[in-house]
Amino acid sequence: MSKLARVSLPKALAYRGGQPMIAWLLHRISGIGIVFFVSMHILAAFFLYSVESTSTTGLVSDALTAFYEALPMQVFMLFAVLYHAINGLRIVVLDMFPALWKYNREAMWVQWAVFLPMFLLPAALMIMRVQI
Amino acid sequence: MVTPNASVARGRSGSKFETVMWFFTRVTGILFLFMGALSLVYANLTGGYGNMDAGAQMRWAFFPISFHVESSAVEVTPNFSNPFWQAYSFLLVAFAATHGFNGLRVILTDYIRRPLLLAWVKAILLLLWLLVLVAAAFLVFVFTG
């Protein structure tokens, strides 16, 4: 649990945390993105099955479904899930073996080397709509 | 005079809740990797290979219930419509919702300074978490079409 930060926005933006800060930020952003997507998806699917499709709830569920089935959202979800998984794996491994924390910087470069091909290849396939 | 700080105060209260959730987050995080890999491999071995785009692969990995791929080119087989995969899917969603909503609680605790507002936000999170669990239970066990 971090202590509450009492800094202004310009100061926060000027803070140069480097790689660890980027990883922390992306982990939070991807985590929030996944929670919103999954909750939206489950609730929209629930209402699509349980209410009249012409009712307001049905129309809202239809719109939500169209939103999260759109290509940009799918690519973002691939990014979020993959980044959150790989970064989370690094955190779990380093927490399990705290002696390894001194190799955190190297671990982060390895992480990018694993993440980028795993993200870019499927993302390209999704954009080109290839059947795997 | 030290200003009261919600997160520090909770750390001293002697409650094991934060430690338990810290451990839960890590254990389920690893579990998602294995569960996702298992359902993905199984889906590809039982006729999915060659019939799915990358999005469908992701949908199979994280929710292996047959109606989940009706919108893709996959032929919906009864492989995933049995009690094992229903229990599997529900556990996966329940763990994911708990992992995710606990994460949201941690993030919001970092930014909301007024204790009363934080209490309300946590109550709303708890309600949303239960709503998602109930909706997921209906999707897995009731709407099997």
PDB file of C-alpha atoms in Angstrom:
ATOM      1  CA  MET A   1       0.000   0.000   0.000  1.00  0.00           C
ATOM      2  CA  SER A   2       1.550   3.272  -1.022  1.00  0.00           C
ATOM      3  CA  LYS A   3       1.286   6.414   1.074  1.00  0.00           C
ATOM      4  CA  LEU A   4      -1.001   9.090  -0.288  1.00  0.00           C
ATOM      5  CA  ALA A   5       0.922  11.351  -2.653  1.00  0.00           C
ATOM      6  CA  ARG A   6       0.513  15.089  -2.028  1.00  0.00           C
ATOM      7  CA  VAL A   7       2.069  16.513  -5.183  1.00  0.00           C
ATOM      8  CA  SER A   8       0.688  18.807  -7.882  1.00  0.00           C
ATOM      9  CA  LEU A   9      -0.029  17.434 -11.358  1.00  0.00           C
ATOM     10  CA  PRO A  10       2.895  19.262 -13.075  1.00  0.00           C
ATOM     11  CA  LYS A  11       5.275  17.896 -10.434  1.00  0.00           C
ATOM     12  CA  ALA A  12       3.843  14.406 -10.860  1.00  0.00           C
ATOM     13  CA  LEU A  13       4.309  14.618 -14.645  1.00  0.00           C
ATOM     14  CA  ALA A  14       7.886  15.825 -14.235  1.00  0.00           C
ATOM     15  CA  TYR A  15       8.777  12.870 -11.989  1.00  0.00           C
ATOM     16  CA  ARG A  16      11.247  10.692 -13.846  1.00  0.00           C
ATOM     17  CA  GLY A  17      10.610   7.231 -12.461  1.00  0.00           C
ATOM     18  CA  GLY A  18      11.918   5.522 -15.586  1.00  0.00           C
ATOM     19  CA  GLN A  19      11.126   1.893 -16.388  1.00  0.00           C
ATOM     20  CA  PRO A  20       9.708   0.889 -12.977  1.00  0.00           C
ATOM     21  CA  MET A  21       7.257   3.809 -13.040  1.00  0.00           C
ATOM     22  CA  ILE A  22       6.168   2.959 -16.584  1.00  0.00           C
ATOM     23  CA  ALA A  23       5.607  -0.663 -15.542  1.00  0.00           C
ATOM     24  CA  TRP A  24       3.627   0.410 -12.445  1.00  0.00           C
ATOM     25  CA  LEU A  25       1.518   2.814 -14.518  1.00  0.00           C
ATOM     26  CA  LEU A  26       0.853   0.325 -17.339  1.00  0.00           C
ATOM     27  CA  HIS A  27      -0.005  -2.377 -14.793  1.00  0.00           C
ATOM     28  CA  ARG A  28      -2.644  -0.105 -13.240  1.00  0.00           C
ATOM     29  CA  ILE A  29      -4.032   1.114 -16.563  1.00  0.00           C
ATOM     30  CA  SER A  30      -4.250  -2.405 -18.010  1.00  0.00           C
ATOM     31  CA  GLY A  31      -5.767  -3.707 -14.758  1.00  0.00           C
ATOM     32  CA  ILE A  32      -8.476  -1.032 -14.730  1.00  0.00           C
ATOM     33  CA  GLY A  33      -9.107  -1.670 -18.434  1.00  0.00           C
ATOM     34  CA  ILE A  34      -9.557  -5.417 -17.871  1.00  0.00           C
ATOM     35  CA  VAL A  35     -11.923  -4.949 -14.900  1.00  0.00           C
ATOM     36  CA  PHE A  36     -14.086  -2.524 -16.886  1.00  0.00           C
ATOM     37  CA  PHE A  37     -14.103  -4.695 -20.019  1.00  0.00           C
ATOM     38  CA  VAL A  38     -14.867  -7.963 -18.203  1.00  0.00           C
ATOM     39  CA  SER A  39     -17.596  -6.428 -16.006  1.00  0.00           C
ATOM     40  CA  MET A  40     -19.158  -4.669 -18.987  1.00  0.00           C
ATOM     41  CA  HIS A  41     -18.983  -7.859 -21.033  1.00  0.00           C
ATOM     42  CA  ILE A  42     -20.552 -10.083 -18.350  1.00  0.00           C
ATOM     43  CA  LEU A  43     -23.342  -7.629 -17.512  1.00  0.00           C
ATOM     44  CA  ALA A  44     -24.112  -6.873 -21.196  1.00  0.00           C
ATOM     45  CA  ALA A  45     -24.203 -10.599 -22.015  1.00  0.00           C
ATOM     46  CA  PHE A  46     -26.445 -11.222 -18.992  1.00  0.00           C
ATOM     47  CA  PHE A  47     -28.945  -8.575 -20.132  1.00  0.00           C
ATOM     48  CA  LEU A  48     -28.815  -9.717 -23.784  1.00  0.00           C
ATOM     49  CA  TYR A  49     -30.001 -13.136 -22.598  1.00  0.00           C
ATOM     50  CA  SER A  50     -32.486 -11.977 -19.995  1.00  0.00           C
ATOM     51  CA  VAL A  51     -34.380  -8.919 -21.300  1.00  0.00           C
ATOM     52  CA  GLU A  52     -36.282  -8.007 -24.488  1.00  0.00           C
ATOM     53  CA  SER A  53     -33.837  -6.782 -27.127  1.00  0.00           C
ATOM     54  CA  THR A  54     -36.148  -3.837 -27.904  1.00  0.00           C
ATOM     55  CA  SER A  55     -36.163  -2.558 -24.315  1.00  0.00           C
ATOM     56  CA  THR A  56     -33.827   0.219 -23.241  1.00  0.00           C
ATOM     57  CA  THR A  57     -31.621  -2.224 -21.332  1.00  0.00           C
ATOM     58  CA  GLY A  58     -31.462  -4.453 -24.417  1.00  0.00           C
ATOM     59  CA  LEU A  59     -30.476  -1.537 -26.646  1.00  0.00           C
ATOM     60  CA  VAL A  60     -27.799  -0.423 -24.156  1.00  0.00           C
ATOM     61  CA  SER A  61     -26.449  -3.983 -24.018  1.00  0.00           C
ATOM     62  CA  ASP A  62     -26.380  -4.107 -27.826  1.00  0.00           C
ATOM     63  CA  ALA A  63     -24.434  -0.841 -27.958  1.00  0.00           C
ATOM     64  CA  LEU A  64     -21.971  -2.080 -25.304  1.00  0.00           C
ATOM     65  CA  THR A  65     -21.483  -5.326 -27.241  1.00  0.00           C
ATOM     66  CA  ALA A  66     -20.791  -3.417 -30.462  1.00  0.00           C
ATOM     67  CA  PHE A  67     -18.303  -1.245 -28.534  1.00  0.00           C
ATOM     68  CA  TYR A  68     -16.263  -4.087 -27.058  1.00  0.00           C
ATOM     69  CA  GLU A  69     -16.383  -6.219 -30.200  1.00  0.00           C
ATOM     70  CA  ALA A  70     -14.873  -3.370 -32.248  1.00  0.00           C
ATOM     71  CA  LEU A  71     -11.311  -3.993 -33.458  1.00  0.00           C
ATOM     72  CA  PRO A  72      -9.543  -1.180 -31.516  1.00  0.00           C
ATOM     73  CA  MET A  73     -11.076  -2.419 -28.254  1.00  0.00           C
ATOM     74  CA  GLN A  74     -10.037  -6.012 -29.030  1.00  0.00           C
ATOM     75  CA  VAL A  75      -6.457  -4.935 -29.730  1.00  0.00           C
ATOM     76  CA  PHE A  76      -6.408  -2.864 -26.525  1.00  0.00           C
ATOM     77  CA  MET A  77      -7.686  -5.857 -24.552  1.00  0.00           C
ATOM     78  CA  LEU A  78      -4.952  -8.059 -26.040  1.00  0.00           C
ATOM     79  CA  PHE A  79      -2.411  -5.436 -24.973  1.00  0.00           C
ATOM     80  CA  ALA A  80      -3.892  -5.099 -21.481  1.00  0.00           C
ATOM     81  CA  VAL A  81      -4.247  -8.831 -20.786  1.00  0.00           C
ATOM     82  CA  LEU A  82      -0.772  -9.693 -22.098  1.00  0.00           C
ATOM     83  CA  TYR A  83       0.993  -6.799 -20.384  1.00  0.00           C
ATOM     84  CA  HIS A  84      -0.807  -7.396 -17.089  1.00  0.00           C
ATOM     85  CA  ALA A  85      -0.016 -11.130 -17.236  1.00  0.00           C
ATOM     86  CA  ILE A  86       3.683 -10.774 -18.075  1.00  0.00           C
ATOM     87  CA  ASN A  87       4.320  -7.856 -15.713  1.00  0.00           C
ATOM     88  CA  GLY A  88       2.376  -9.671 -12.986  1.00  0.00           C
ATOM     89  CA  LEU A  89       4.504 -12.767 -13.537  1.00  0.00           C
ATOM     90  CA  ARG A  90       7.657 -10.679 -13.051  1.00  0.00           C
ATOM     91  CA  ILE A  91       6.270  -9.225  -9.807  1.00  0.00           C
ATOM     92  CA  VAL A  92       5.281 -12.669  -8.489  1.00  0.00           C
ATOM     93  CA  VAL A  93       8.657 -14.218  -9.309  1.00  0.00           C
ATOM     94  CA  LEU A  94      10.633 -11.330  -7.785  1.00  0.00           C
ATOM     95  CA  ASP A  95       8.404 -11.336  -4.679  1.00  0.00           C
ATOM     96  CA  MET A  96       8.947 -15.066  -4.278  1.00  0.00           C
ATOM     97  CA  PHE A  97      12.731 -14.692  -4.550  1.00  0.00           C
ATOM     98  CA  PRO A  98      13.454 -11.214  -3.105  1.00  0.00           C
ATOM     99  CA  ALA A  99      17.196 -11.696  -3.694  1.00  0.00           C
ATOM    100  CA  LEU A 100      16.451 -11.304  -7.419  1.00  0.00           C
ATOM    101  CA  TRP A 101      15.106  -7.724  -7.012  1.00  0.00           C
ATOM    102  CA  LYS A 102      18.597  -6.387  -7.778  1.00  0.00           C
ATOM    103  CA  TYR A 103      18.143  -7.750 -11.309  1.00  0.00           C
ATOM    104  CA  ASN A 104      14.832  -5.871 -11.709  1.00  0.00           C
ATOM    105  CA  ARG A 105      16.117  -3.636 -14.518  1.00  0.00           C
ATOM    106  CA  GLU A 106      17.323  -6.627 -16.537  1.00  0.00           C
ATOM    107  CA  ALA A 107      14.048  -8.440 -15.817  1.00  0.00           C
ATOM    108  CA  MET A 108      12.148  -5.480 -17.261  1.00  0.00           C
ATOM    109  CA  TRP A 109      14.115  -5.583 -20.512  1.00  0.00           C
ATOM    110  CA  VAL A 110      13.504  -9.339 -20.744  1.00  0.00           C
ATOM    111  CA  GLN A 111       9.846  -8.578 -20.131  1.00  0.00           C
ATOM    112  CA  TRP A 112       9.678  -6.231 -23.130  1.00  0.00           C
ATOM    113  CA  ALA A 113      11.504  -8.817 -25.258  1.00  0.00           C
ATOM    114  CA  VAL A 114       8.828 -11.378 -24.338  1.00  0.00           C
ATOM    115  CA  PHE A 115       5.866  -9.016 -24.517  1.00  0.00           C
ATOM    116  CA  LEU A 116       6.461  -7.223 -27.814  1.00  0.00           C
ATOM    117  CA  PRO A 117       6.473 -10.266 -30.161  1.00  0.00           C
ATOM    118  CA  MET A 118       3.619 -11.868 -28.192  1.00  0.00           C
ATOM    119  CA  PHE A 119       1.561  -8.710 -28.628  1.00  0.00           C
ATOM    120  CA  LEU A 120       2.550  -7.478 -32.084  1.00  0.00           C
ATOM    121  CA  LEU A 121       2.123 -10.786 -33.944  1.00  0.00           C
ATOM    122  CA  PRO A 122      -1.470 -11.541 -32.810  1.00  0.00           C
ATOM    123  CA  ALA A 123      -2.333  -7.838 -33.088  1.00  0.00           C
ATOM    124  CA  ALA A 124      -1.206  -7.871 -36.732  1.00  0.00           C
ATOM    125  CA  LEU A 125      -3.230 -11.053 -37.316  1.00  0.00           C
ATOM    126  CA  MET A 126      -6.272  -9.435 -35.696  1.00  0.00           C
ATOM    127  CA  ILE A 127      -5.956  -6.311 -37.830  1.00  0.00           C
ATOM    128  CA  MET A 128      -5.560  -8.428 -40.989  1.00  0.00           C
ATOM    129  CA  ARG A 129      -8.419 -10.691 -39.753  1.00  0.00           C
ATOM    130  CA  VAL A 130      -6.499 -13.931 -40.294  1.00  0.00           C
ATOM    131  CA  GLN A 131      -7.965 -17.249 -39.127  1.00  0.00           C
ATOM    132  CA  ILE A 132      -5.390 -19.052 -36.985  1.00  0.00           C
TER     133      ILE A 132
ATOM    134  CA  MET B   1       1.074  15.660  15.097  1.00  0.00           C
ATOM    135  CA  VAL B   2       0.821  13.006  12.446  1.00  0.00           C
ATOM    136  CA  THR B   3      -2.209  13.226  10.180  1.00  0.00           C
ATOM    137  CA  PRO B   4      -4.288  10.049  10.196  1.00  0.00           C
ATOM    138  CA  ASN B   5      -3.656   8.059   7.065  1.00  0.00           C
ATOM    139  CA  ALA B   6      -6.172   5.436   6.018  1.00  0.00           C
ATOM    140  CA  SER B   7      -3.713   2.986   4.488  1.00  0.00           C
ATOM    141  CA  VAL B   8      -1.134   3.246   7.280  1.00  0.00           C
ATOM    142  CA  ALA B   9      -3.797   2.934   9.987  1.00  0.00           C
ATOM    143  CA  ARG B  10      -5.180  -0.226   8.412  1.00  0.00           C
ATOM    144  CA  GLY B  11      -1.702  -1.746   8.277  1.00  0.00           C
ATOM    145  CA  ARG B  12      -1.415  -1.409  12.064  1.00  0.00           C
ATOM    146  CA  SER B  13      -4.876  -2.695  12.887  1.00  0.00           C
ATOM    147  CA  GLY B  14      -3.723  -6.303  13.119  1.00  0.00           C
ATOM    148  CA  SER B  15      -6.169  -7.500  10.480  1.00  0.00           C
ATOM    149  CA  LYS B  16      -4.825 -10.156   8.143  1.00  0.00           C
ATOM    150  CA  PHE B  17      -7.121  -9.008   5.304  1.00  0.00           C
ATOM    151  CA  GLU B  18      -4.474  -7.113   3.304  1.00  0.00           C
ATOM    152  CA  THR B  19      -1.966  -9.988   3.606  1.00  0.00           C
ATOM    153  CA  VAL B  20      -4.579 -12.516   2.546  1.00  0.00           C
ATOM    154  CA  MET B  21      -5.580 -10.434  -0.492  1.00  0.00           C
ATOM    155  CA  TRP B  22      -1.918  -9.836  -1.388  1.00  0.00           C
ATOM    156  CA  PHE B  23      -1.402 -13.610  -1.408  1.00  0.00           C
ATOM    157  CA  PHE B  24      -4.713 -14.262  -3.211  1.00  0.00           C
ATOM    158  CA  THR B  25      -3.783 -11.823  -5.984  1.00  0.00           C
ATOM    159  CA  ARG B  26      -0.494 -13.598  -6.628  1.00  0.00           C
ATOM    160  CA  VAL B  27      -1.875 -17.140  -6.453  1.00  0.00           C
ATOM    161  CA  THR B  28      -4.830 -16.407  -8.773  1.00  0.00           C
ATOM    162  CA  GLY B  29      -2.559 -14.444 -11.122  1.00  0.00           C
ATOM    163  CA  ILE B  30      -0.464 -17.574 -11.667  1.00  0.00           C
ATOM    164  CA  LEU B  31      -3.620 -19.706 -11.801  1.00  0.00           C
ATOM    165  CA  PHE B  32      -5.059 -17.604 -14.695  1.00  0.00           C
ATOM    166  CA  LEU B  33      -1.965 -18.394 -16.777  1.00  0.00           C
ATOM    167  CA  PHE B  34      -2.405 -22.150 -16.312  1.00  0.00           C
ATOM    168  CA  MET B  35      -6.215 -22.137 -16.670  1.00  0.00           C
ATOM    169  CA  GLY B  36      -6.058 -19.954 -19.789  1.00  0.00           C
ATOM    170  CA  ALA B  37      -3.358 -22.164 -21.328  1.00  0.00           C
ATOM    171  CA  LEU B  38      -5.318 -25.367 -20.597  1.00  0.00           C
ATOM    172  CA  SER B  39      -8.595 -24.190 -22.147  1.00  0.00           C
ATOM    173  CA  LEU B  40      -6.741 -22.713 -25.129  1.00  0.00           C
ATOM    174  CA  VAL B  41      -4.835 -25.940 -25.848  1.00  0.00           C
ATOM    175  CA  TYR B  42      -7.995 -28.010 -25.380  1.00  0.00           C
ATOM    176  CA  ALA B  43     -10.035 -25.788 -27.721  1.00  0.00           C
ATOM    177  CA  ASN B  44      -7.385 -26.012 -30.450  1.00  0.00           C
ATOM    178  CA  LEU B  45      -7.037 -29.798 -30.085  1.00  0.00           C
ATOM    179  CA  THR B  46     -10.816 -30.366 -30.290  1.00  0.00           C
ATOM    180  CA  GLY B  47     -11.486 -28.664 -33.621  1.00  0.00           C
ATOM    181  CA  GLY B  48     -10.747 -25.016 -33.030  1.00  0.00           C
ATOM    182  CA  TYR B  49      -7.428 -25.039 -34.900  1.00  0.00           C
ATOM    183  CA  GLY B  50      -7.778 -23.228 -38.234  1.00  0.00           C
ATOM    184  CA  ASN B  51     -11.216 -21.896 -37.404  1.00  0.00           C
ATOM    185  CA  MET B  52     -10.442 -19.076 -35.010  1.00  0.00           C
ATOM    186  CA  ASP B  53      -9.105 -15.561 -35.265  1.00  0.00           C
ATOM    187  CA  ALA B  54      -6.934 -14.106 -32.499  1.00  0.00           C
ATOM    188  CA  GLY B  55      -9.957 -12.650 -30.708  1.00  0.00           C
ATOM    189  CA  ALA B  56     -11.720 -16.020 -30.652  1.00  0.00           C
ATOM    190  CA  GLN B  57      -8.544 -17.621 -29.265  1.00  0.00           C
ATOM    191  CA  MET B  58      -8.657 -15.119 -26.390  1.00  0.00           C
ATOM    192  CA  ARG B  59     -12.367 -15.747 -25.802  1.00  0.00           C
ATOM    193  CA  TRP B  60     -11.772 -19.511 -25.595  1.00  0.00           C
ATOM    194  CA  ALA B  61      -8.814 -19.050 -23.275  1.00  0.00           C
ATOM    195  CA  PHE B  62     -10.661 -17.057 -20.663  1.00  0.00           C
ATOM    196  CA  PHE B  63     -14.217 -18.364 -20.849  1.00  0.00           C
ATOM    197  CA  PRO B  64     -14.430 -21.890 -22.313  1.00  0.00           C
ATOM    198  CA  ILE B  65     -18.219 -22.081 -22.656  1.00  0.00           C
ATOM    199  CA  SER B  66     -19.627 -23.082 -26.057  1.00  0.00           C
ATOM    200  CA  PHE B  67     -21.923 -20.069 -26.633  1.00  0.00           C
ATOM    201  CA  HIS B  68     -18.924 -17.792 -26.145  1.00  0.00           C
ATOM    202  CA  VAL B  69     -17.696 -18.488 -29.687  1.00  0.00           C
ATOM    203  CA  GLU B  70     -21.017 -18.528 -31.548  1.00  0.00           C
ATOM    204  CA  SER B  71     -20.002 -15.262 -33.220  1.00  0.00           C
ATOM    205  CA  SER B  72     -16.811 -16.795 -34.677  1.00  0.00           C
ATOM    206  CA  ALA B  73     -16.317 -19.398 -37.397  1.00  0.00           C
ATOM    207  CA  VAL B  74     -15.844 -22.183 -34.843  1.00  0.00           C
ATOM    208  CA  GLU B  75     -18.281 -25.075 -34.988  1.00  0.00           C
ATOM    209  CA  VAL B  76     -19.842 -25.159 -31.549  1.00  0.00           C
ATOM    210  CA  THR B  77     -19.268 -28.634 -30.177  1.00  0.00           C
ATOM    211  CA  PRO B  78     -20.695 -29.979 -26.919  1.00  0.00           C
ATOM    212  CA  ASN B  79     -17.146 -30.383 -25.601  1.00  0.00           C
ATOM    213  CA  PHE B  80     -17.417 -27.372 -23.383  1.00  0.00           C
ATOM    214  CA  SER B  81     -21.070 -27.762 -22.357  1.00  0.00           C
ATOM    215  CA  ASN B  82     -20.438 -30.245 -19.561  1.00  0.00           C
ATOM    216  CA  PRO B  83     -20.375 -29.644 -15.791  1.00  0.00           C
ATOM    217  CA  PHE B  84     -16.573 -29.716 -15.667  1.00  0.00           C
ATOM    218  CA  TRP B  85     -16.152 -26.757 -18.027  1.00  0.00           C
ATOM    219  CA  GLN B  86     -19.089 -24.957 -16.407  1.00  0.00           C
ATOM    220  CA  ALA B  87     -17.426 -25.211 -12.990  1.00  0.00           C
ATOM    221  CA  TYR B  88     -14.085 -24.303 -14.599  1.00  0.00           C
ATOM    222  CA  SER B  89     -15.519 -21.204 -16.283  1.00  0.00           C
ATOM    223  CA  PHE B  90     -17.359 -20.043 -13.202  1.00  0.00           C
ATOM    224  CA  LEU B  91     -14.269 -20.468 -11.005  1.00  0.00           C
ATOM    225  CA  LEU B  92     -12.171 -18.578 -13.561  1.00  0.00           C
ATOM    226  CA  VAL B  93     -14.662 -15.687 -13.683  1.00  0.00           C
ATOM    227  CA  ALA B  94     -15.143 -15.631  -9.902  1.00  0.00           C
ATOM    228  CA  PHE B  95     -11.384 -15.541  -9.274  1.00  0.00           C
ATOM    229  CA  ALA B  96     -10.923 -12.908 -11.994  1.00  0.00           C
ATOM    230  CA  ALA B  97     -13.687 -10.678 -10.592  1.00  0.00           C
ATOM    231  CA  THR B  98     -12.273 -10.956  -7.061  1.00  0.00           C
ATOM    232  CA  HIS B  99      -8.711 -10.283  -8.286  1.00  0.00           C
ATOM    233  CA  GLY B 100      -9.899  -7.306 -10.350  1.00  0.00           C
ATOM    234  CA  PHE B 101     -12.248  -5.669  -7.862  1.00  0.00           C
ATOM    235  CA  ASN B 102      -9.654  -6.065  -5.103  1.00  0.00           C
ATOM    236  CA  GLY B 103      -7.203  -4.304  -7.429  1.00  0.00           C
ATOM    237  CA  LEU B 104      -9.686  -1.471  -7.990  1.00  0.00           C
ATOM    238  CA  ARG B 105     -10.116  -1.187  -4.202  1.00  0.00           C
ATOM    239  CA  VAL B 106      -6.336  -0.878  -3.772  1.00  0.00           C
ATOM    240  CA  ILE B 107      -6.098   1.795  -6.491  1.00  0.00           C
ATOM    241  CA  LEU B 108      -9.035   3.819  -5.132  1.00  0.00           C
ATOM    242  CA  THR B 109      -7.623   3.615  -1.575  1.00  0.00           C
ATOM    243  CA  ASP B 110      -4.498   5.269  -2.971  1.00  0.00           C
ATOM    244  CA  TYR B 111      -6.393   8.255  -4.344  1.00  0.00           C
ATOM    245  CA  ILE B 112      -9.506   8.850  -2.195  1.00  0.00           C
ATOM    246  CA  ARG B 113      -8.564  10.745   0.950  1.00  0.00           C
ATOM    247  CA  ARG B 114     -11.966  11.261   2.609  1.00  0.00           C
ATOM    248  CA  PRO B 115     -12.753   8.175   4.744  1.00  0.00           C
ATOM    249  CA  LEU B 116     -16.537   8.472   4.349  1.00  0.00           C
ATOM    250  CA  LEU B 117     -16.315   8.716   0.548  1.00  0.00           C
ATOM    251  CA  LEU B 118     -13.899   5.777   0.514  1.00  0.00           C
ATOM    252  CA  ALA B 119     -16.341   3.706   2.581  1.00  0.00           C
ATOM    253  CA  TRP B 120     -19.155   4.440   0.091  1.00  0.00           C
ATOM    254  CA  VAL B 121     -16.939   3.641  -2.883  1.00  0.00           C
ATOM    255  CA  LYS B 122     -15.924   0.345  -1.289  1.00  0.00           C
ATOM    256  CA  ALA B 123     -19.587  -0.511  -0.646  1.00  0.00           C
ATOM    257  CA  ILE B 124     -20.398   0.180  -4.313  1.00  0.00           C
ATOM    258  CA  LEU B 125     -17.425  -1.967  -5.404  1.00  0.00           C
ATOM    259  CA  LEU B 126     -18.660  -4.810  -3.203  1.00  0.00           C
ATOM    260  CA  LEU B 127     -22.134  -4.528  -4.746  1.00  0.00           C
ATOM    261  CA  LEU B 128     -20.748  -4.500  -8.311  1.00  0.00           C
ATOM    262  CA  TRP B 129     -18.556  -7.509  -7.497  1.00  0.00           C
ATOM    263  CA  LEU B 130     -21.611  -9.463  -6.269  1.00  0.00           C
ATOM    264  CA  LEU B 131     -23.620  -8.356  -9.337  1.00  0.00           C
ATOM    265  CA  VAL B 132     -20.885  -9.637 -11.675  1.00  0.00           C
ATOM    266  CA  LEU B 133     -20.705 -12.955  -9.799  1.00  0.00           C
ATOM    267  CA  VAL B 134     -24.485 -13.454  -9.997  1.00  0.00           C
ATOM    268  CA  ALA B 135     -24.588 -12.494 -13.698  1.00  0.00           C
ATOM    269  CA  ALA B 136     -21.679 -14.862 -14.426  1.00  0.00           C
ATOM    270  CA  ALA B 137     -23.431 -17.688 -12.538  1.00  0.00           C
ATOM    271  CA  PHE B 138     -26.559 -17.175 -14.682  1.00  0.00           C
ATOM    272  CA  LEU B 139     -24.469 -17.089 -17.885  1.00  0.00           C
ATOM    273  CA  VAL B 140     -22.626 -20.300 -17.014  1.00  0.00           C
ATOM    274  CA  PHE B 141     -25.327 -22.428 -15.398  1.00  0.00           C
ATOM    275  CA  VAL B 142     -28.708 -21.096 -16.621  1.00  0.00           C
ATOM    276  CA  PHE B 143     -28.407 -19.574 -20.119  1.00  0.00           C
ATOM    277  CA  THR B 144     -26.788 -22.623 -21.682  1.00  0.00           C
ATOM    278  CA  GLY B 145     -28.268 -22.057 -25.168  1.00  0.00           C
TER     279      GLY B 145
END
